[in-house]
Coordinates of C-alpha atoms and ligand atoms in Angstrom, one line a residue:
M1 CA 0.0 0.0 0.0
K2 CA 3.0 2.3 0.5
A3 CA 3.5 2.9 -3.2
E4 CA -0.3 3.6 -3.7
L5 CA -0.3 6.0 -0.8
L6 CA 2.7 7.9 -2.0
A7 CA 1.1 8.1 -5.5
A8 CA -2.1 9.4 -4.0
L9 CA -0.2 12.1 -2.0
R10 CA 1.8 13.1 -5.1
E11 CA -1.4 13.2 -7.2
A12 CA -3.2 15.6 -4.8
E13 CA -2.2 19.1 -5.5
E14 CA -2.9 20.0 -1.9
Y15 CA -4.1 18.0 1.1
V16 CA -5.7 14.7 0.8
S17 CA -8.1 13.8 3.7
G18 CA -7.5 10.7 5.9
Q19 CA -11.1 9.7 5.1
E20 CA -10.5 9.7 1.4
L21 CA -7.4 7.6 1.8
C22 CA -9.3 5.1 4.0
E23 CA -12.0 4.7 1.4
R24 CA -9.6 4.5 -1.4
F25 CA -7.5 1.6 0.1
G26 CA -10.4 0.1 2.2
V27 CA -8.4 0.3 5.4
S28 CA -8.9 1.9 8.8
R29 CA -7.7 5.4 9.8
T30 CA -5.2 3.8 12.1
A31 CA -3.8 1.8 9.2
V32 CA -3.3 5.0 7.1
W33 CA -1.7 6.7 10.0
K34 CA 0.7 3.8 10.5
E35 CA 1.8 4.0 6.9
I36 CA 2.3 7.7 7.2
R37 CA 4.4 7.3 10.3
Q38 CA 6.6 4.7 8.4
L39 CA 7.0 7.0 5.5
R40 CA 8.1 9.8 7.8
E41 CA 10.6 7.5 9.5
A42 CA 11.9 6.8 5.9
G43 CA 12.6 10.5 5.4
Y44 CA 9.4 11.8 3.7
R45 CA 8.2 15.1 5.1
I46 CA 4.4 14.8 5.3
E47 CA 2.3 17.5 6.9
A48 CA -0.9 16.5 8.8
V49 CA -3.5 19.2 9.4
Q50 CA -6.7 18.6 11.2
N51 CA -9.8 18.7 9.0
R52 CA -7.6 19.0 5.9
G53 CA -5.6 15.8 5.9
Y54 CA -2.1 14.9 4.7
R55 CA 0.3 16.7 2.4
L56 CA 3.6 15.5 1.0
C57 CA 6.0 18.4 1.3
E58 CA 9.4 16.6 0.5
A59 CA 10.6 13.2 -0.4
P60 CA 14.0 11.7 0.3
D61 CA 16.3 10.5 -2.5
S62 CA 15.0 7.0 -2.0
L63 CA 15.6 4.0 -4.1
E64 CA 13.0 1.9 -2.4
E65 CA 10.5 -0.2 -4.4
S66 CA 7.6 2.0 -3.0
E67 CA 9.2 5.2 -4.2
L68 CA 10.0 3.9 -7.7
E69 CA 6.5 2.3 -8.0
S70 CA 4.7 5.4 -6.8
I71 CA 6.2 7.5 -9.7
R72 CA 6.3 4.8 -12.4
R73 CA 5.0 5.9 -15.8
T74 CA 6.5 3.1 -17.9
T75 CA 4.3 0.4 -19.6
W76 CA 6.5 -2.7 -19.0
V77 CA 9.9 -1.8 -17.8
G78 CA 9.8 -2.2 -14.1
D79 CA 6.8 -4.5 -13.9
R80 CA 8.8 -6.0 -11.3
I81 CA 11.3 -3.8 -9.4
V82 CA 13.8 -5.5 -7.0
C83 CA 15.9 -3.2 -4.8
F84 CA 19.0 -4.0 -2.8
K85 CA 21.1 -2.1 -0.3
E86 CA 24.2 -3.8 -1.7
V87 CA 25.1 -6.3 -4.4
D88 CA 28.2 -7.5 -6.1
S89 CA 26.9 -6.2 -9.4
T90 CA 23.3 -5.5 -10.5
N91 CA 24.1 -7.4 -13.8
T92 CA 25.1 -10.5 -11.9
K93 CA 22.0 -10.2 -9.7
A94 CA 19.8 -9.8 -12.7
K95 CA 21.2 -12.8 -14.4
Q96 CA 20.5 -14.9 -11.2
L97 CA 17.0 -13.6 -11.1
A98 CA 16.5 -14.5 -14.8
E99 CA 17.6 -18.1 -14.1
E100 CA 15.0 -18.1 -11.2
G101 CA 12.3 -17.2 -13.7
Y102 CA 11.8 -13.4 -13.1
P103 CA 10.1 -12.0 -16.1
N104 CA 11.0 -9.6 -19.0
G105 CA 11.1 -6.1 -17.7
T106 CA 12.3 -6.8 -14.2
L107 CA 14.4 -3.9 -13.0
V108 CA 17.2 -4.5 -10.4
I109 CA 18.4 -1.5 -8.5
A110 CA 21.1 -1.2 -5.8
E111 CA 22.4 1.5 -3.5
Q112 CA 25.9 0.1 -3.8
Q113 CA 27.8 -2.4 -5.9
R114 CA 30.8 -4.2 -4.3
A115 CA 32.2 -5.3 -7.7
G116 CA 30.6 -3.1 -10.4
R117 CA 31.8 -4.2 -13.8
G118 CA 32.5 -2.5 -17.1
R119 CA 33.4 -4.0 -20.5
R120 CA 36.2 -6.5 -21.0
G121 CA 36.4 -7.3 -17.3
R122 CA 37.1 -3.7 -16.2
G123 CA 35.7 -2.2 -13.0
W124 CA 32.9 0.3 -12.3
E125 CA 33.3 2.6 -9.3
A126 CA 30.0 2.5 -7.5
P127 CA 30.1 3.9 -4.0
A128 CA 27.0 3.7 -1.7
G129 CA 24.3 6.2 -2.3
A130 CA 26.3 8.2 -4.9
G131 CA 24.8 6.9 -8.1
I132 CA 22.3 4.9 -9.9
Y133 CA 23.3 1.3 -10.4
M134 CA 20.5 -0.6 -12.2
T135 CA 20.0 -3.5 -14.6
L136 CA 17.1 -4.3 -16.9
L137 CA 16.3 -7.9 -17.6
L138 CA 15.0 -8.6 -21.1
K139 CA 13.8 -11.9 -22.6
P140 CA 13.3 -10.6 -26.1
E141 CA 12.6 -12.5 -29.3
I142 CA 15.6 -11.3 -31.2
E143 CA 18.6 -12.9 -32.9
P144 CA 21.6 -13.1 -30.7
D145 CA 23.6 -11.2 -33.2
N146 CA 21.4 -8.1 -32.8
A147 CA 21.7 -7.9 -29.0
S148 CA 24.8 -5.7 -28.8
M149 CA 22.8 -2.9 -30.5
L150 CA 20.7 -2.7 -27.4
T151 CA 23.6 -1.0 -25.7
L152 CA 23.2 1.9 -28.2
V153 CA 19.5 2.0 -27.7
S154 CA 20.1 2.3 -24.0
A155 CA 22.7 5.0 -24.5
L156 CA 20.2 7.0 -26.4
A157 CA 17.6 6.6 -23.6
V158 CA 20.1 7.7 -20.9
T159 CA 21.2 10.7 -22.9
A160 CA 17.7 11.9 -23.6
G161 CA 16.6 11.3 -20.0
L162 CA 19.6 13.2 -18.6
R163 CA 19.1 16.1 -21.1
S164 CA 15.5 16.4 -20.1
A165 CA 16.2 16.3 -16.4
T166 CA 19.1 18.7 -16.4
G167 CA 18.5 20.9 -19.5
R168 CA 22.3 20.5 -20.1
P169 CA 24.2 19.2 -23.1
V170 CA 24.8 15.5 -22.8
G171 CA 26.4 13.3 -25.4
I172 CA 27.4 9.8 -26.3
K173 CA 31.0 8.6 -26.8
W174 CA 30.5 5.6 -29.1
P175 CA 29.4 3.0 -28.2
N176 CA 28.3 3.0 -24.5
D177 CA 29.7 6.0 -22.5
I178 CA 27.5 9.0 -21.8
V179 CA 29.5 12.2 -21.4
M180 CA 28.9 15.7 -20.0
N181 CA 31.5 18.4 -20.6
G182 CA 33.9 15.9 -22.1
K183 CA 33.9 13.5 -19.1
K184 CA 32.1 10.2 -18.4
I185 CA 29.0 10.3 -16.4
C186 CA 27.5 6.9 -17.2
G187 CA 28.6 3.5 -18.4
I188 CA 26.5 0.8 -19.9
L189 CA 27.2 -2.9 -19.9
T190 CA 25.0 -5.3 -21.9
E191 CA 25.4 -9.1 -21.3
M192 CA 23.6 -11.9 -22.9
S193 CA 23.0 -15.6 -22.3
A194 CA 22.1 -17.4 -25.6
Q195 CA 22.1 -20.5 -27.6
V196 CA 23.4 -20.4 -31.2
D197 CA 20.1 -18.9 -32.5
Y198 CA 18.0 -18.2 -29.4
V199 CA 18.4 -15.5 -26.7
N200 CA 17.7 -16.8 -23.1
H201 CA 18.0 -13.4 -21.6
I202 CA 19.8 -10.1 -21.9
V203 CA 20.8 -7.8 -19.1
I204 CA 21.5 -4.1 -19.6
G205 CA 23.4 -2.6 -16.7
I206 CA 23.6 1.2 -16.4
G207 CA 25.8 3.0 -13.9
I208 CA 25.3 6.8 -13.5
N209 CA 27.3 9.1 -11.4
V210 CA 24.8 11.3 -9.6
H211 CA 26.0 12.8 -6.3
N212 CA 29.7 12.0 -6.4
E213 CA 31.9 14.9 -5.3
S214 CA 35.2 13.3 -6.4
F215 CA 36.6 10.2 -8.0
P216 CA 39.6 8.0 -7.3
G217 CA 42.9 9.1 -8.9
E218 CA 43.0 6.8 -11.9
I219 CA 39.6 8.0 -13.2
A220 CA 39.5 11.5 -11.8
H221 CA 40.5 13.1 -15.1
M222 CA 37.8 11.5 -17.0
A223 CA 34.9 10.9 -14.7
T224 CA 32.2 13.3 -13.6
S225 CA 28.9 13.4 -11.9
L226 CA 25.6 15.2 -12.3
Y227 CA 26.3 17.1 -9.1
L228 CA 29.8 18.1 -10.3
E229 CA 28.4 19.4 -13.6
T230 CA 25.3 21.2 -12.4
G231 CA 25.6 21.7 -8.6
V232 CA 22.2 20.0 -8.2
H233 CA 21.6 16.8 -6.2
Y234 CA 19.0 15.2 -8.5
Q235 CA 16.6 12.6 -7.1
R236 CA 17.6 9.3 -8.5
A237 CA 14.2 7.7 -8.8
A238 CA 12.9 10.5 -11.0
L239 CA 16.0 10.1 -13.2
I240 CA 15.4 6.4 -13.4
E241 CA 11.9 7.0 -14.6
E242 CA 12.9 9.6 -17.2
I243 CA 15.3 7.1 -18.7
W244 CA 13.1 4.0 -18.9
E245 CA 10.2 5.9 -20.2
R246 CA 12.4 6.9 -23.1
F247 CA 13.9 3.5 -23.4
E248 CA 10.5 2.0 -24.1
R249 CA 10.0 4.3 -27.1
Y250 CA 13.5 3.7 -28.5
Y251 CA 13.1 -0.1 -27.9
D252 CA 9.8 -0.2 -29.9
I253 CA 11.6 1.5 -32.8
F254 CA 14.6 -0.9 -32.5
M255 CA 12.2 -3.9 -32.5
Q256 CA 10.5 -2.9 -35.7
T257 CA 13.7 -3.7 -37.8
Q258 CA 15.8 -5.4 -35.0
D259 CA 18.5 -2.9 -35.8
L260 CA 19.2 0.8 -35.5
T261 CA 17.7 1.9 -38.9
G262 CA 15.1 4.1 -37.2
L263 CA 17.5 5.4 -34.6
T264 CA 20.7 6.1 -36.6
R265 CA 20.0 9.8 -37.2
E266 CA 19.1 10.5 -33.5
Y267 CA 22.2 8.6 -32.3
N268 CA 24.5 10.4 -34.6
A269 CA 23.1 13.7 -33.4
C270 CA 24.1 12.7 -29.9
L271 CA 27.6 11.5 -30.9
V272 CA 30.3 13.6 -29.3
N273 CA 32.9 12.2 -31.7
L274 CA 31.0 12.9 -34.8
H275 CA 33.3 14.3 -37.5
Q276 CA 36.2 14.4 -34.9
E277 CA 39.5 12.7 -35.2
V278 CA 39.6 9.6 -33.0
K279 CA 42.0 7.0 -32.0
V280 CA 40.7 3.4 -32.3
L281 CA 42.5 1.4 -29.6
D282 CA 42.4 -1.9 -31.6
P283 CA 44.5 -4.4 -29.6
K284 CA 46.0 -5.8 -32.9
E285 CA 46.9 -2.4 -34.3
P286 CA 45.7 1.0 -33.1
Y287 CA 44.8 3.5 -35.8
E288 CA 43.5 7.1 -36.2
G289 CA 40.7 8.5 -38.4
K290 CA 37.6 10.6 -38.5
A291 CA 34.5 9.3 -36.9
M292 CA 31.7 9.5 -39.4
G293 CA 28.7 8.2 -37.4
I294 CA 27.2 4.8 -37.0
T295 CA 25.9 2.2 -39.4
P296 CA 22.3 0.8 -38.9
R297 CA 24.1 -2.1 -37.1
G298 CA 25.7 0.2 -34.6
E299 CA 29.3 0.0 -36.0
L300 CA 31.3 3.2 -35.9
M301 CA 32.4 4.4 -39.4
V302 CA 36.0 5.7 -39.2
D303 CA 37.6 7.2 -42.3
T304 CA 41.4 6.7 -42.2
W305 CA 43.6 8.3 -44.9
E306 CA 43.3 5.1 -47.0
S307 CA 39.8 3.7 -46.4
R308 CA 36.7 3.6 -44.4
R309 CA 36.8 1.1 -41.6
L310 CA 33.8 -0.2 -39.5
V311 CA 34.4 -0.7 -35.8
S312 CA 32.3 -3.2 -34.0
T313 CA 31.0 -2.7 -30.5
G314 CA 32.7 -4.9 -27.8
E315 CA 36.1 -5.1 -29.5
V316 CA 37.8 -1.9 -28.8
S317 CA 37.8 1.5 -27.1
V318 CA 37.7 4.7 -29.0
R319 CA 39.3 7.9 -27.7
G320 CA 39.8 11.5 -28.8
I321 CA 43.2 12.3 -30.2
Y322 CA 44.1 14.4 -27.2
G323 CA 42.1 12.8 -24.4
Y324 CA 39.2 10.7 -23.4
V325 CA 36.7 12.3 -25.9
Ligands
ATP1 P1 36.2 3.2 -22.8 O1 35.5 3.1 -24.1 O2 36.2 4.6 -22.2 O3 37.6 2.6 -22.8 P2 34.7 1.2 -21.9 O4 33.4 1.5 -22.6 O5 35.5 0.0 -22.3 O6 35.5 2.4 -21.7 P3 33.2 0.8 -19.5 O7 32.9 -0.7 -19.5 O8 32.1 1.6 -19.9 O9 34.5 1.0 -20.3 O10 33.6 1.3 -18.1 C1 34.8 0.8 -17.4 C2 35.8 1.9 -17.4 O11 35.2 3.2 -16.9 C3 36.8 1.7 -16.3 O12 37.9 1.0 -16.9 C4 37.2 3.1 -15.8 O13 38.2 3.6 -16.7 C5 36.0 3.8 -16.0 N1 35.2 4.0 -14.8 C6 35.0 3.2 -13.8 N2 34.1 3.6 -12.9 C7 33.7 4.8 -13.3 C8 32.7 5.8 -12.9 N3 32.0 5.7 -11.8 N4 32.6 6.9 -13.7 C9 33.3 7.0 -14.8 N5 34.1 6.2 -15.3 C10 34.4 5.1 -14.6

């Protein structure tokens, strides 16, 4: 009932009477009062005025199921929301839940990751309460070969969500980093369990730096947070909602062709490397060229002095000639 109560308080412009809440939820006044007390204990500031009722004045930066469910506007993402105080990694947790039969659309969220992961076995710095660490579980009917493009679909959703929430420029460093002011604010890690021609499940992990005031030495020069960029401590639940609402729209477009045909133009418009000189850190042989945007399959087109090369996601990192972007 907590999520519904919170939603009712949010919906009401002003006070909502205890009587109305009792009728709506079919419970006693004492039961409503008990829930209000628990919400206050959890950090919600709720005013209670005689003859008028209750009013929500302030909500904490909560990542509890009830908070997320009370503001949920998505259609299927977050049908099940599972929140943890601490996990190894939300991707690992989501994979376990997938094996246990949790459905498509399940969202796993944690306050802290002990062993957050990036691509190719690298780490993701995820201190308690500072960021958004979440994973979406998908059980889609798509070819395994098409799954890696979902990283780019997610990157678009995060970019659009953060732009709308902050009103600031946010861009994508191909394929999976979201950047503000030339620094990385978000990373995305997509992992899949599949047979040769059948996807069991896909997990899309998204880590966003929200409240961080600093970063450890080795990433300090290339990492940033929403707080460092804007001076604002954004509520994480609201950001999460902004992102998944957009993801659903982009995902529908992706599913029509099972590639990025319908999203290429928008993705390229977000690309911070577009028409810039980049260094492709190919383990076999690094090379430089001009980034010319993505193909409908999500490869980065790089024009070198001799030819156009297509860089596939997963293989390599791309850097600016003089730094991270
Ligand atoms: P790149 O393309 O920049 O080489 P990547 O896409 O291969 O990166 P990711 O998997 O997105 O890498 O993220 C892992 C890397 O991101 C780490 O190796 C580290 O450099 C950096 N990193 C780790 N934690 C954070 C964080 N909280 N914010 C920004 N960057 C981070």
